[in-house]
Short mmCIF file of C-alpha atoms and ligand atoms in Angstrom, two decimals:
data_model
loop_
_atom_site.label_atom_id
_atom_site.label_comp_id
_atom_site.label_asym_id
_atom_site.label_seq_id
_atom_site.Cartn_x
_atom_site.Cartn_y
_atom_site.Cartn_z
CA MET A 7 2.05 30.11 31.56
CA SER A 8 5.37 28.40 30.99
CA LYS A 9 7.22 28.09 27.71
CA PRO A 10 9.96 25.54 27.10
CA HIS A 11 13.37 27.11 27.66
CA LYS A 12 15.63 27.04 24.63
CA ASN A 13 19.32 26.21 24.51
CA ALA A 14 20.76 26.51 20.99
CA ASP A 15 18.64 24.07 18.96
CA LYS A 16 17.41 22.33 22.08
CA ILE A 17 14.35 22.98 24.13
CA ARG A 18 14.06 22.26 27.80
CA CYS A 19 11.27 20.08 29.16
CA ASP A 20 10.26 20.96 32.73
CA ALA A 21 7.62 18.25 33.15
CA CYS A 22 9.75 16.53 35.79
CA PRO A 23 12.83 17.38 37.87
CA VAL A 24 15.19 15.83 35.28
CA MET A 25 14.70 18.97 33.11
CA CYS A 26 15.95 17.44 29.86
CA TYR A 27 17.35 19.54 27.07
CA ILE A 28 15.89 17.89 23.98
CA ALA A 29 17.31 18.36 20.48
CA ASP A 30 15.02 18.71 17.49
CA GLY A 31 13.70 15.33 16.41
CA ARG A 32 14.73 13.66 19.69
CA SER A 33 12.79 12.60 22.77
CA GLY A 34 13.61 13.18 26.43
CA ALA A 35 14.95 10.65 28.90
CA CYS A 36 11.50 9.19 29.58
CA ASP A 37 10.40 8.96 25.93
CA ARG A 38 7.21 10.75 26.90
CA TYR A 39 8.10 14.16 25.47
CA ALA A 40 9.90 15.11 22.27
CA ASN A 41 11.14 18.15 20.42
CA GLU A 42 9.34 18.43 17.11
CA ALA A 43 10.49 21.49 15.17
CA GLY A 44 11.05 23.42 18.36
CA GLN A 45 7.79 22.43 20.00
CA LEU A 46 7.52 20.23 23.05
CA VAL A 47 5.16 17.37 22.24
CA ARG A 48 3.60 14.85 24.62
CA LEU A 49 4.15 11.68 22.61
CA ASP A 50 1.41 9.40 23.92
CA PRO A 51 -2.09 10.23 22.75
CA LEU A 52 -4.63 11.71 25.12
CA VAL A 53 -6.86 8.78 26.10
CA ILE A 54 -10.57 9.54 26.00
CA LEU A 55 -13.01 7.00 27.37
CA ASP A 56 -15.99 6.40 25.12
CA ARG A 57 -18.78 4.39 26.66
CA ARG A 58 -20.23 3.53 23.26
CA LEU A 59 -17.11 1.78 22.03
CA SER A 60 -16.78 -1.94 22.52
CA ASP A 61 -13.05 -1.97 21.89
CA GLY A 62 -10.15 0.44 21.98
CA GLY A 63 -10.00 2.76 18.99
CA ASP A 64 -7.13 3.97 16.89
CA VAL A 65 -5.17 7.09 17.64
CA VAL A 66 -6.90 10.06 16.02
CA PRO A 67 -4.86 13.22 15.26
CA PHE A 68 -6.40 16.46 16.36
CA LEU A 69 -8.08 18.53 13.67
CA ASP A 70 -5.51 21.28 13.79
CA GLU A 71 -2.86 18.77 12.79
CA GLY A 72 -4.34 18.40 9.34
CA SER A 73 -6.48 15.35 9.94
CA ASP A 74 -9.32 14.50 7.63
CA TRP A 75 -11.17 13.00 10.57
CA ASP A 76 -14.71 14.35 10.53
CA GLY A 77 -15.09 14.54 14.28
CA ASP A 78 -17.98 12.08 14.43
CA ILE A 79 -16.16 9.41 16.38
CA LEU A 80 -16.51 10.96 19.81
CA TYR A 81 -19.48 12.65 21.44
CA ALA A 82 -18.90 14.76 24.52
CA GLU A 83 -21.81 13.28 26.47
CA ASP A 84 -20.40 9.77 26.07
CA SER A 85 -16.77 10.75 26.56
CA PHE A 86 -14.48 11.26 29.52
CA VAL A 87 -11.10 12.94 29.18
CA THR A 88 -8.64 10.85 31.20
CA ALA A 89 -5.26 12.04 32.38
CA ILE A 90 -3.43 9.48 30.25
CA GLY A 91 -1.30 11.47 27.80
CA ALA A 92 -2.48 14.81 29.23
CA GLY A 93 0.80 15.96 30.75
CA THR A 94 1.63 16.99 34.27
CA THR A 95 1.45 20.02 36.53
CA TYR A 96 5.13 19.74 37.55
CA PRO A 97 6.71 21.93 38.95
CA ASP A 98 3.29 22.36 40.47
CA TYR A 99 2.83 26.10 40.30
CA LYS A 100 0.53 25.85 37.28
CA PRO A 101 -3.01 24.52 36.93
CA ALA A 102 -3.55 20.96 35.70
CA PRO A 103 -3.19 20.36 31.94
CA PHE A 104 -6.95 19.93 31.50
CA ILE A 105 -9.76 21.30 33.61
CA VAL A 106 -12.81 20.38 31.59
CA SER A 107 -16.43 21.26 32.17
CA ARG A 108 -19.52 19.47 31.05
CA GLU A 109 -23.17 19.15 31.88
CA VAL A 110 -24.31 15.85 33.30
CA ASP A 111 -28.07 15.48 33.71
CA GLY A 112 -28.51 19.18 34.30
CA ALA A 113 -25.57 19.54 36.70
CA ASP A 114 -22.41 21.44 35.81
CA MET A 115 -19.44 19.21 36.45
CA VAL A 116 -15.73 19.84 36.30
CA THR A 117 -13.01 17.24 35.86
CA VAL A 118 -9.41 18.16 36.66
CA VAL A 119 -6.99 15.95 34.78
CA THR A 120 -3.27 15.48 35.36
CA GLU A 121 -0.53 12.88 35.15
CA GLY A 122 0.86 12.70 38.65
CA ILE A 123 4.54 12.01 39.32
CA PHE A 124 4.64 9.56 42.23
CA SER A 125 8.05 9.25 43.85
CA TYR A 126 6.92 7.12 46.80
CA CYS A 127 4.22 4.96 45.24
CA GLY A 128 3.98 1.20 45.35
CA VAL A 129 1.86 -1.78 44.47
CA LYS A 130 0.15 -4.36 46.59
CA VAL A 131 0.17 -7.77 44.90
CA LYS A 132 -2.27 -10.53 45.82
CA ILE A 133 -1.21 -13.94 44.55
CA ASP A 134 -3.84 -16.63 44.77
CA THR A 135 -1.87 -19.66 45.85
CA ASP A 136 -1.57 -21.95 48.82
CA ARG A 137 2.06 -22.52 48.03
CA HIS A 138 4.56 -20.94 50.35
CA LEU A 139 6.33 -18.14 48.49
CA GLY A 140 8.64 -17.13 51.31
CA PRO A 141 8.66 -16.11 54.97
CA GLU A 142 6.74 -13.00 55.93
CA ARG A 143 8.97 -9.87 55.92
CA ASN A 144 11.54 -11.44 53.57
CA LEU A 145 12.78 -9.35 50.68
CA VAL A 146 11.30 -9.62 47.20
CA ARG A 147 13.86 -9.07 44.46
CA SER A 148 13.84 -8.21 40.80
CA GLN A 149 17.06 -9.02 38.92
CA GLY A 150 18.74 -9.36 42.32
CA GLU A 151 17.71 -5.95 43.66
CA PRO A 152 15.31 -5.60 46.60
CA VAL A 153 12.02 -4.10 45.40
CA GLY A 154 9.68 -4.98 48.28
CA HIS A 155 8.82 -7.64 50.84
CA VAL A 156 6.42 -10.45 51.65
CA THR A 157 3.62 -9.14 53.81
CA THR A 158 0.72 -10.71 55.70
CA GLY A 159 -0.89 -13.60 53.85
CA GLU A 160 -4.63 -13.23 53.42
CA TYR A 161 -7.11 -16.09 53.19
CA GLY A 162 -5.42 -18.41 50.76
CA SER A 163 -3.50 -15.67 48.97
CA GLN A 164 0.09 -14.60 49.41
CA MET A 165 0.62 -10.85 49.55
CA LEU A 166 3.59 -8.77 48.41
CA SER A 167 4.20 -5.11 49.12
CA LEU A 168 6.45 -3.59 46.45
CA GLY A 169 7.96 -0.18 45.85
CA GLY A 170 7.56 2.72 48.23
CA VAL A 171 10.01 5.36 49.32
CA ASN A 172 12.58 3.03 50.87
CA HIS A 173 13.18 1.16 47.61
CA LEU A 174 12.54 3.94 45.08
CA THR A 175 14.68 6.59 46.69
CA GLY A 176 16.13 5.19 49.91
CA GLY A 177 18.42 2.52 48.45
CA GLY A 178 21.09 2.53 45.77
CA LYS A 179 20.65 3.86 42.25
CA LYS A 180 20.19 0.39 40.75
CA GLU A 181 17.65 -0.53 43.41
CA GLY A 182 15.63 2.58 42.64
CA ARG A 183 15.78 1.99 38.90
CA LEU A 184 14.74 -1.65 39.12
CA THR A 185 12.01 -0.89 41.64
CA CYS A 186 10.62 1.71 39.26
CA LYS A 187 10.80 -0.70 36.32
CA THR A 188 9.13 -3.45 38.33
CA LEU A 189 6.27 -1.17 39.34
CA LEU A 190 5.88 0.18 35.82
CA ASP A 191 5.80 -3.27 34.24
CA LEU A 192 3.35 -4.65 36.81
CA CYS A 193 1.05 -1.63 36.49
CA ASN A 194 1.09 -1.83 32.69
CA GLY A 195 0.14 -5.52 32.79
CA GLU A 196 3.53 -7.01 31.95
CA ALA A 197 4.74 -10.32 33.40
CA VAL A 198 7.48 -9.79 36.00
CA GLU A 199 9.71 -12.44 37.56
CA LEU A 200 10.27 -11.94 41.27
CA THR A 201 12.41 -13.97 43.64
CA ILE A 202 11.88 -14.13 47.37
CA ASP A 203 14.75 -14.60 49.81
CA ASP A 204 14.66 -18.17 51.19
CA GLY A 205 11.57 -18.76 49.09
CA SER A 206 10.23 -19.20 45.60
CA THR A 207 10.48 -17.58 42.21
CA VAL A 208 7.12 -16.31 41.03
CA ILE A 209 6.04 -14.76 37.76
CA VAL A 210 3.38 -12.14 38.41
CA GLU A 211 1.12 -10.65 35.74
CA ALA A 212 -1.99 -8.68 36.67
CA GLY A 213 -5.14 -10.65 35.91
CA LYS A 214 -3.22 -13.85 35.05
CA ALA A 215 -2.42 -17.00 36.98
CA PRO A 216 0.78 -16.87 39.03
CA ILE A 217 3.63 -19.17 38.01
CA VAL A 218 5.41 -20.47 41.12
CA ASN A 219 8.77 -22.14 40.58
CA GLY A 220 7.82 -22.77 36.96
CA VAL A 221 4.41 -24.29 37.75
CA THR A 222 1.29 -22.40 36.73
CA GLU A 223 -1.12 -22.16 39.65
CA GLU A 224 -4.60 -23.17 38.57
CA ARG A 225 -6.86 -22.87 41.55
CA MET A 226 -7.31 -20.79 44.63
CA ARG A 227 -8.22 -23.00 47.57
CA VAL A 228 -11.85 -23.41 48.51
CA GLY A 229 -11.11 -22.42 52.12
CA CYS A 230 -8.88 -23.57 54.95
CA GLY A 231 -8.89 -27.22 55.97
CA SER A 232 -11.39 -26.57 58.74
CA ALA A 233 -13.74 -24.69 56.42
CA THR A 234 -13.51 -27.46 53.83
CA VAL A 235 -14.48 -30.07 56.43
CA GLY A 236 -17.45 -27.90 57.38
CA MET A 237 -18.56 -27.34 53.80
CA PHE A 238 -18.53 -30.97 52.69
CA ALA A 239 -19.18 -32.92 55.92
CA SER A 240 -22.63 -34.16 54.99
CA GLN A 241 -21.51 -35.11 51.47
CA TRP A 242 -18.80 -37.42 52.87
CA LYS A 243 -20.95 -39.03 55.55
CA GLY A 244 -21.50 -42.71 54.89
CA LEU A 245 -18.91 -42.82 52.08
CA VAL A 246 -15.70 -42.91 54.13
CA ASP A 247 -14.74 -43.40 57.81
CA GLU A 248 -12.39 -40.43 58.14
CA VAL A 249 -11.44 -37.32 56.16
CA VAL A 250 -8.37 -35.15 56.73
CA VAL A 251 -8.09 -31.90 54.78
CA VAL A 252 -4.40 -31.01 54.76
CA ASP A 253 -3.67 -27.32 55.06
CA ASP A 254 -0.69 -25.29 56.24
CA HIS A 255 -3.02 -22.90 58.07
CA ILE A 256 -5.65 -25.14 59.68
CA THR A 257 -5.80 -28.86 58.93
CA GLY A 258 -9.30 -30.24 59.41
CA VAL A 259 -10.13 -33.71 60.82
CA MET A 260 -13.70 -34.76 60.21
CA SER A 261 -14.39 -37.12 63.13
CA GLU A 262 -13.15 -34.56 65.69
CA HIS A 263 -14.47 -31.39 64.04
CA GLN A 264 -17.68 -29.79 65.24
CA ALA A 265 -19.16 -30.28 61.75
CA GLY A 266 -18.61 -34.03 62.11
CA LYS A 267 -19.93 -34.08 65.67
CA VAL A 268 -23.26 -32.46 64.81
CA ILE A 269 -23.98 -35.00 62.09
CA GLY A 270 -22.98 -37.94 64.31
CA TRP A 271 -19.64 -38.84 62.74
CA PRO A 272 -18.07 -41.65 64.83
CA ALA A 273 -14.56 -41.41 66.30
CA THR A 274 -11.77 -43.18 64.38
CA GLY A 275 -8.83 -43.07 66.78
CA ILE A 276 -6.88 -40.85 64.37
CA LYS A 277 -4.00 -38.80 65.74
CA VAL A 278 -2.66 -35.77 63.93
CA LYS A 279 0.68 -34.13 64.55
CA GLY A 280 0.88 -30.38 65.02
CA ARG A 281 -0.75 -28.05 67.47
CA ARG A 282 -4.39 -28.77 68.24
CA SER A 283 -6.34 -25.51 68.32
CA THR A 284 -9.89 -26.70 68.90
CA PRO A 285 -11.43 -30.13 68.19
CA GLY A 286 -10.64 -31.21 64.62
CA ARG A 287 -8.57 -28.07 63.86
CA TYR A 288 -4.77 -28.37 63.83
CA PHE A 289 -2.10 -25.71 63.30
CA GLN A 290 1.47 -26.37 62.12
CA VAL A 291 1.07 -29.97 60.98
CA ALA A 292 4.22 -29.46 58.89
CA GLU A 293 6.44 -26.70 57.60
CA PRO A 294 5.19 -24.27 54.93
CA GLY A 295 6.10 -25.31 51.40
CA THR A 296 4.86 -26.03 47.93
CA GLY A 297 3.40 -29.45 48.72
CA TRP A 298 -0.04 -30.50 49.97
CA GLY A 299 -2.17 -27.54 51.08
CA GLY A 300 0.78 -25.13 51.21
CA THR A 301 2.82 -27.43 53.45
CA ASP A 302 6.14 -29.04 52.60
CA VAL A 303 4.45 -32.43 52.66
CA ASP A 304 4.50 -34.75 49.64
CA ASP A 305 3.37 -37.82 51.60
CA PRO A 306 0.29 -36.86 53.67
CA LEU A 307 0.78 -39.78 56.07
CA THR A 308 3.75 -37.93 57.56
CA ILE A 309 1.33 -35.66 59.43
CA LEU A 310 -0.32 -38.62 61.22
CA ASP A 311 0.71 -40.45 64.37
CA ALA A 312 -0.35 -44.06 65.10
CA PHE A 313 -4.09 -44.68 65.34
CA ASP A 314 -5.51 -45.37 68.81
CA PRO A 315 -5.98 -49.18 68.93
CA ALA A 316 -8.83 -48.78 71.42
CA VAL A 317 -10.92 -47.01 68.77
CA ALA A 318 -9.55 -47.77 65.29
CA ARG A 319 -10.31 -51.03 63.47
CA PRO A 320 -8.73 -52.88 60.52
CA GLY A 321 -10.31 -51.94 57.18
CA GLN A 322 -11.21 -48.47 58.36
CA SER A 323 -11.11 -46.05 55.41
CA LEU A 324 -9.37 -42.68 55.25
CA LEU A 325 -9.52 -39.91 52.65
CA MET A 326 -6.78 -37.28 52.70
CA VAL A 327 -7.23 -34.31 50.42
CA SER A 328 -5.75 -30.82 49.97
CA THR A 329 -7.69 -27.58 50.08
CA THR A 330 -7.78 -27.28 46.30
CA GLY A 331 -8.59 -30.95 45.65
CA GLU A 332 -5.44 -31.15 43.51
CA GLN A 333 -3.87 -33.70 45.84
CA PHE A 334 -5.84 -36.59 47.26
CA ALA A 335 -5.17 -40.10 48.50
CA TYR A 336 -7.23 -42.98 49.88
CA PHE A 337 -6.09 -45.44 52.54
CA GLU A 338 -7.42 -48.41 54.48
CA LEU A 339 -6.00 -49.59 57.82
CA ASP A 340 -4.35 -53.00 57.76
CA GLU A 341 -4.39 -55.53 60.61
CA ASP A 342 -1.76 -53.47 62.43
CA LEU A 343 -3.83 -50.29 62.03
CA VAL A 344 -1.30 -48.86 59.57
CA PRO A 345 -2.83 -46.94 56.64
CA GLN A 346 -2.23 -48.64 53.29
CA ALA A 347 -2.71 -46.72 50.05
CA LYS A 348 -5.50 -48.01 47.82
CA ASP A 349 -7.02 -46.86 44.57
CA MET A 350 -9.41 -44.01 45.05
CA PRO A 351 -12.92 -45.50 45.10
CA GLU A 352 -15.34 -44.14 42.56
CA ARG A 353 -17.78 -43.15 45.32
CA LEU A 354 -15.35 -40.49 46.59
CA MET A 355 -14.28 -39.01 43.26
CA GLY A 356 -17.33 -36.77 43.12
CA SER A 357 -16.53 -35.12 46.47
CA VAL A 358 -12.94 -34.38 45.44
CA ALA A 359 -14.19 -32.97 42.15
CA ARG A 360 -16.64 -30.83 44.15
CA ILE A 361 -13.73 -29.25 46.06
CA GLU A 362 -11.99 -28.45 42.78
CA GLU A 363 -15.22 -27.12 41.32
CA ASN A 364 -15.59 -24.71 44.22
CA CYS A 365 -12.11 -23.30 43.82
CA GLU A 366 -11.89 -20.09 41.87
CA PRO A 367 -9.21 -19.60 39.22
CA ALA A 368 -5.92 -18.46 40.75
CA LEU A 369 -5.01 -14.93 39.69
CA CYS A 370 -2.51 -12.19 40.42
CA THR A 371 -4.06 -8.90 41.44
CA VAL A 372 -2.01 -5.71 41.24
CA LEU A 373 -3.24 -2.61 43.07
CA PHE A 374 -1.39 0.62 42.42
CA MET A 375 -1.14 2.77 45.53
CA GLY A 376 -0.15 6.40 45.39
CA GLY A 377 -0.52 9.58 47.39
CA ALA A 378 -2.26 12.47 45.64
CA GLY A 379 -2.22 14.53 48.82
CA GLY A 380 0.99 16.34 47.95
CA SER A 381 1.93 19.05 45.54
CA LEU A 382 -0.15 17.94 42.56
CA ARG A 383 -3.16 19.30 44.45
CA ALA A 384 -1.91 22.78 43.56
CA GLY A 385 -2.85 22.00 39.98
CA VAL A 386 -6.43 21.58 41.15
CA THR A 387 -6.86 24.41 43.66
CA GLU A 388 -4.99 27.38 45.05
CA ASN A 389 -5.61 26.03 48.54
CA PRO A 390 -4.59 22.35 48.35
CA VAL A 391 -5.97 21.22 51.69
CA LYS A 392 -9.46 22.05 50.45
CA LEU A 393 -9.13 19.36 47.78
CA THR A 394 -8.21 16.83 50.46
CA ARG A 395 -11.25 17.80 52.50
CA SER A 396 -13.50 17.71 49.46
CA VAL A 397 -12.34 14.18 48.62
CA LYS A 398 -12.84 13.05 52.22
CA GLN A 399 -16.31 14.60 52.27
CA LEU A 400 -17.16 12.64 49.11
CA LEU A 401 -17.78 15.80 47.11
CA THR A 402 -14.92 15.00 44.75
CA ASN A 403 -14.66 11.69 42.94
CA VAL A 404 -11.13 10.44 42.31
CA THR A 405 -10.42 8.19 39.34
CA CYS A 406 -7.26 6.87 37.73
CA GLY A 407 -7.59 6.65 33.97
CA GLY A 408 -11.37 6.71 34.57
CA ALA A 409 -11.22 3.68 36.89
CA PRO A 410 -12.67 3.95 40.40
CA CYS A 411 -10.20 4.36 43.28
CA TYR A 412 -10.39 3.42 46.90
CA VAL A 413 -9.38 6.47 48.95
CA TRP A 414 -7.88 5.57 52.30
CA PRO A 415 -9.33 7.18 55.40
CA GLY A 416 -7.06 9.45 57.43
CA GLY A 417 -4.69 12.12 56.20
CA GLY A 418 -3.79 12.83 52.60
CA ILE A 419 -5.38 11.50 49.43
CA THR A 420 -3.93 8.01 49.39
CA VAL A 421 -5.56 6.09 46.58
CA MET A 422 -5.54 2.46 45.54
CA VAL A 423 -6.68 1.22 42.13
CA ASP A 424 -6.88 -2.13 40.37
CA VAL A 425 -4.61 -1.70 37.34
CA THR A 426 -6.69 -4.13 35.26
CA LYS A 427 -9.59 -1.67 35.43
CA MET A 428 -7.52 1.05 33.80
CA PRO A 429 -6.84 1.45 30.07
CA GLU A 430 -3.79 -0.35 28.71
CA ASN A 431 -0.41 1.27 29.28
CA SER A 432 -1.81 3.94 31.58
CA PHE A 433 1.48 4.30 33.43
CA GLY A 434 4.78 5.89 32.55
CA HIS A 435 7.94 6.72 34.41
CA VAL A 436 10.61 9.38 34.73
CA PRO A 437 14.20 8.61 35.65
CA THR A 438 14.21 10.45 39.00
CA PRO A 439 12.98 7.58 39.50
CA ALA A 440 9.21 7.88 39.81
CA ILE A 441 6.06 6.43 38.33
CA VAL A 442 3.74 8.64 36.28
CA ALA A 443 0.11 7.74 36.81
CA PRO A 444 -3.09 9.35 35.57
CA ILE A 445 -5.44 10.91 38.09
CA GLU A 446 -8.71 12.77 37.63
CA PHE A 447 -10.81 14.71 40.13
CA THR A 448 -14.48 15.17 39.23
CA LEU A 449 -16.83 17.42 41.16
CA ASN A 450 -19.72 19.79 40.94
CA ARG A 451 -18.73 23.14 39.40
CA GLN A 452 -19.99 25.11 42.43
CA ASP A 453 -17.96 22.91 44.74
CA TYR A 454 -14.93 23.40 42.52
CA GLU A 455 -15.29 27.15 42.77
CA ALA A 456 -15.82 26.91 46.54
CA LEU A 457 -12.56 25.03 47.06
CA GLY A 458 -10.55 27.67 45.19
CA GLY A 459 -10.40 25.95 41.82
CA HIS A 460 -8.63 27.47 38.84
CA MET A 461 -11.88 28.73 37.30
CA GLY A 462 -10.07 30.79 34.66
CA HIS A 463 -8.66 27.60 33.17
CA VAL A 464 -11.88 25.64 32.83
CA THR A 465 -12.37 24.46 29.26
CA PRO A 466 -15.53 22.94 27.73
CA ILE A 467 -14.98 19.23 27.10
CA GLU A 468 -15.71 19.73 23.41
CA ASP A 469 -12.70 22.07 23.13
CA ALA A 470 -10.45 19.60 24.93
CA MET A 471 -11.59 16.87 22.55
CA ASP A 472 -10.79 19.15 19.63
CA GLY A 473 -7.20 19.36 20.84
CA MET A 474 -7.32 22.78 22.48
CA THR A 475 -5.05 23.09 25.47
CA GLY A 476 -5.24 25.62 28.25
CA PRO A 477 -2.93 28.64 28.54
CA GLN A 478 -1.06 26.82 31.32
CA ASN A 479 0.23 24.15 28.93
CA ASP A 480 3.74 24.36 27.55
CA HIS A 481 3.41 21.35 25.27
CA ILE A 482 1.18 20.19 22.48
CA LEU A 483 -0.60 16.87 22.28
CA ARG A 484 0.14 14.22 19.69
CA GLY A 485 -3.47 13.15 19.22
CA GLN A 486 -6.25 11.38 21.01
CA LYS A 487 -7.15 7.75 21.44
CA PRO A 488 -10.75 6.74 22.09
CA VAL A 489 -10.87 3.75 24.40
CA SER A 490 -13.85 1.72 25.51
CA GLN A 491 -14.81 2.00 29.13
CA ASN A 492 -14.27 -1.09 31.26
CA ARG A 493 -17.83 -2.37 31.67
CA ALA A 494 -17.23 -3.18 35.32
CA ASN A 495 -16.47 0.47 36.12
CA PRO A 496 -19.05 3.12 36.98
CA TRP A 497 -19.03 6.06 34.56
CA PRO A 498 -16.58 8.50 36.20
CA THR A 499 -18.83 11.56 36.20
CA GLU A 500 -21.82 9.81 37.70
CA ALA A 501 -20.50 9.04 41.15
CA ARG A 502 -20.77 12.57 42.64
CA ARG A 503 -22.92 14.66 40.36
CA ALA A 504 -26.14 14.19 42.32
CA VAL A 505 -24.97 16.06 45.43
CA PRO A 506 -26.44 19.57 45.23
CA VAL A 507 -24.71 22.29 47.22
CA GLU A 508 -27.75 22.99 49.45
CA GLN A 509 -27.98 19.35 50.41
CA THR A 510 -24.34 19.15 51.35
CA VAL A 511 -24.71 22.25 53.53
CA LYS A 512 -27.76 20.76 55.29
CA SER A 513 -26.07 17.46 55.86
CA GLY A 514 -22.94 19.12 57.11
CA ARG A 515 -20.89 17.68 54.26
CA LYS A 516 -20.16 20.95 52.51
CA SER A 517 -16.46 21.29 51.93
CA GLU A 518 -16.09 24.74 53.48
S1 SF4 B 3 12.49 12.85 31.79
FE1 SF4 B 3 10.72 13.19 30.47
S2 SF4 B 3 9.32 14.47 31.68
FE2 SF4 B 3 11.33 14.57 32.67
S3 SF4 B 3 12.25 16.41 31.81
FE3 SF4 B 3 12.94 14.66 30.56
S4 SF4 B 3 11.46 14.57 28.87
FE4 SF4 B 3 10.56 15.88 30.45
#
C-alpha cells in the first residue's frame, strides 16, 4: 500500500514519473489528479459500461460522497468496470487499481483494470482517399514538428504511422510534446491538421471524412482502374467504343483488358502512356497527385498517345472516368483521329453513377497501438511473463475501455484498437511525455490464480461499483460514469469465459 507523500501543505502524486507535489485545491501537471483537502483524487470519473443504456449517462458520485443516488442505475450483471478513470499501477510494484470478480453464466471471472502509461505507443491512420498525400517514408508534421511518416498505401487508402519511441522520446522536447498531443487528440476523436513533407495538408478525425488541401473527400474508390474495368465491362458493352479508367495505381483500358476480351470487345487502336503491365493494365500513366484517380492529371487526354490509324475510325467514342466516378469525360474521334470532347451522353450517365454508388464513404480510421507487455503486467500478476502467455493462449481477453483489441502475434502484448469503438475521451497523457490508455484483462478466476494473480486484492464488482477501492490504491475516485456499450462490440466478459480449465489442459492450451 502506498500513501501520497506530504510536503508542507502539498501531497505528492506518484502515478507517473513526474511525481508532482500538488497543493491543496490544485491539480497535477496532467490535470488527472488533484489534492482535495489532503487527499489525492483521480479527477475523471470511473467509466462503467452498461449494456442496457442507449446513451452515455451522467457522472454519478459514489455513495460515500454523500450522494442521494439510490444505486438503481447500474446492475452488476449488465456492467463492466473499465480502466477509464481507474488510476494506474505506476511505479508498478503494486497491484492494479481494480481487480474485480463476478460470475458470468456460472463461471467465476476476474477483470484486472488499469490505466497504462505508454511511452512508446503510436497510432496507425488509414485515410480513404485516392489523392496523393505525400511520398512514402516522408515525414508527417504537426505544427512543424515531425510526429510520424507516410507508410505503405493500402488499397485505395493512404496510411500514416504516427508516434512511437523515436518521436515521443527520441527527438527534441517540442517534438515529444507535440507528438504526444497529436496522439492524444487523434485517440480522443479530435480533428488534427497534419502536413506531409513535399505533399499535402490533411485534417484527420477518427470516423470522419478526411479533408485534403481544404477539400473534403467524399468517396473511397470502388477499386483500382483494372478492377473497375472488370466490374462494369458488361454494363458498358454496346454503349461506348472504349473505356479508360484513370488510376495512379493501375489504369484500365477496356478493349485490351481480359474482361473486355472475354465479352468480345473490339480493338480501338488506343495507345496509353505509362508502363504496360499486362493487357489493358498500365502502371505510372502520370505522376501521383490530387487529380484524376490519384494522379496529377487534370486533362485525362494527356495520358493517351495517338490512336493507331490502322484500327481507329472517325466518330469512335471514348469514355474516360476516374475510380470514384467523380471525374468523367466523353470524347469522339474527329477525321484526324484526335479525341474531341463532347457532352456526356445520357446512355452513359447511369454507368458513371454506378461507380459512384459502389464507392463507400471516405473515412479516417485511427488505431491506437500500444505495448502492454512491459511493467504494467506486474499489476496483474507476480510473474509477468505468465500474463503474456495467457494472452497468447487466448485464456485472457484484452480490452481497451471495454473495446476489443487485436493482439499481435510474437513477443509481448502488443495491442491495436479502433479508438471509435472506445468510450469518449478514453485517453489521457502525462508530461513525460506519454499517453495514458485504459486496458483491461479478463479471465477465468482459476486461470488468474494459476498465473500468479493478486488474489488478495480481488474485489466483488458490486463493491467496485459502490466506490470501494483496494488497499493498493493511494487515491480516491471522483465518481462513476455509466456509459452505453458500443453495439458493435462483443460484451467484454463473454469472449473467454467458456474455456474451462480441464478443457484447456486437454487441448494443451493451459497457461502453465
Ligand atoms: S503528471 Fe499527473 S500522474 Fe504524473 S505525477 Fe503529476 S499529477 Fe500524478
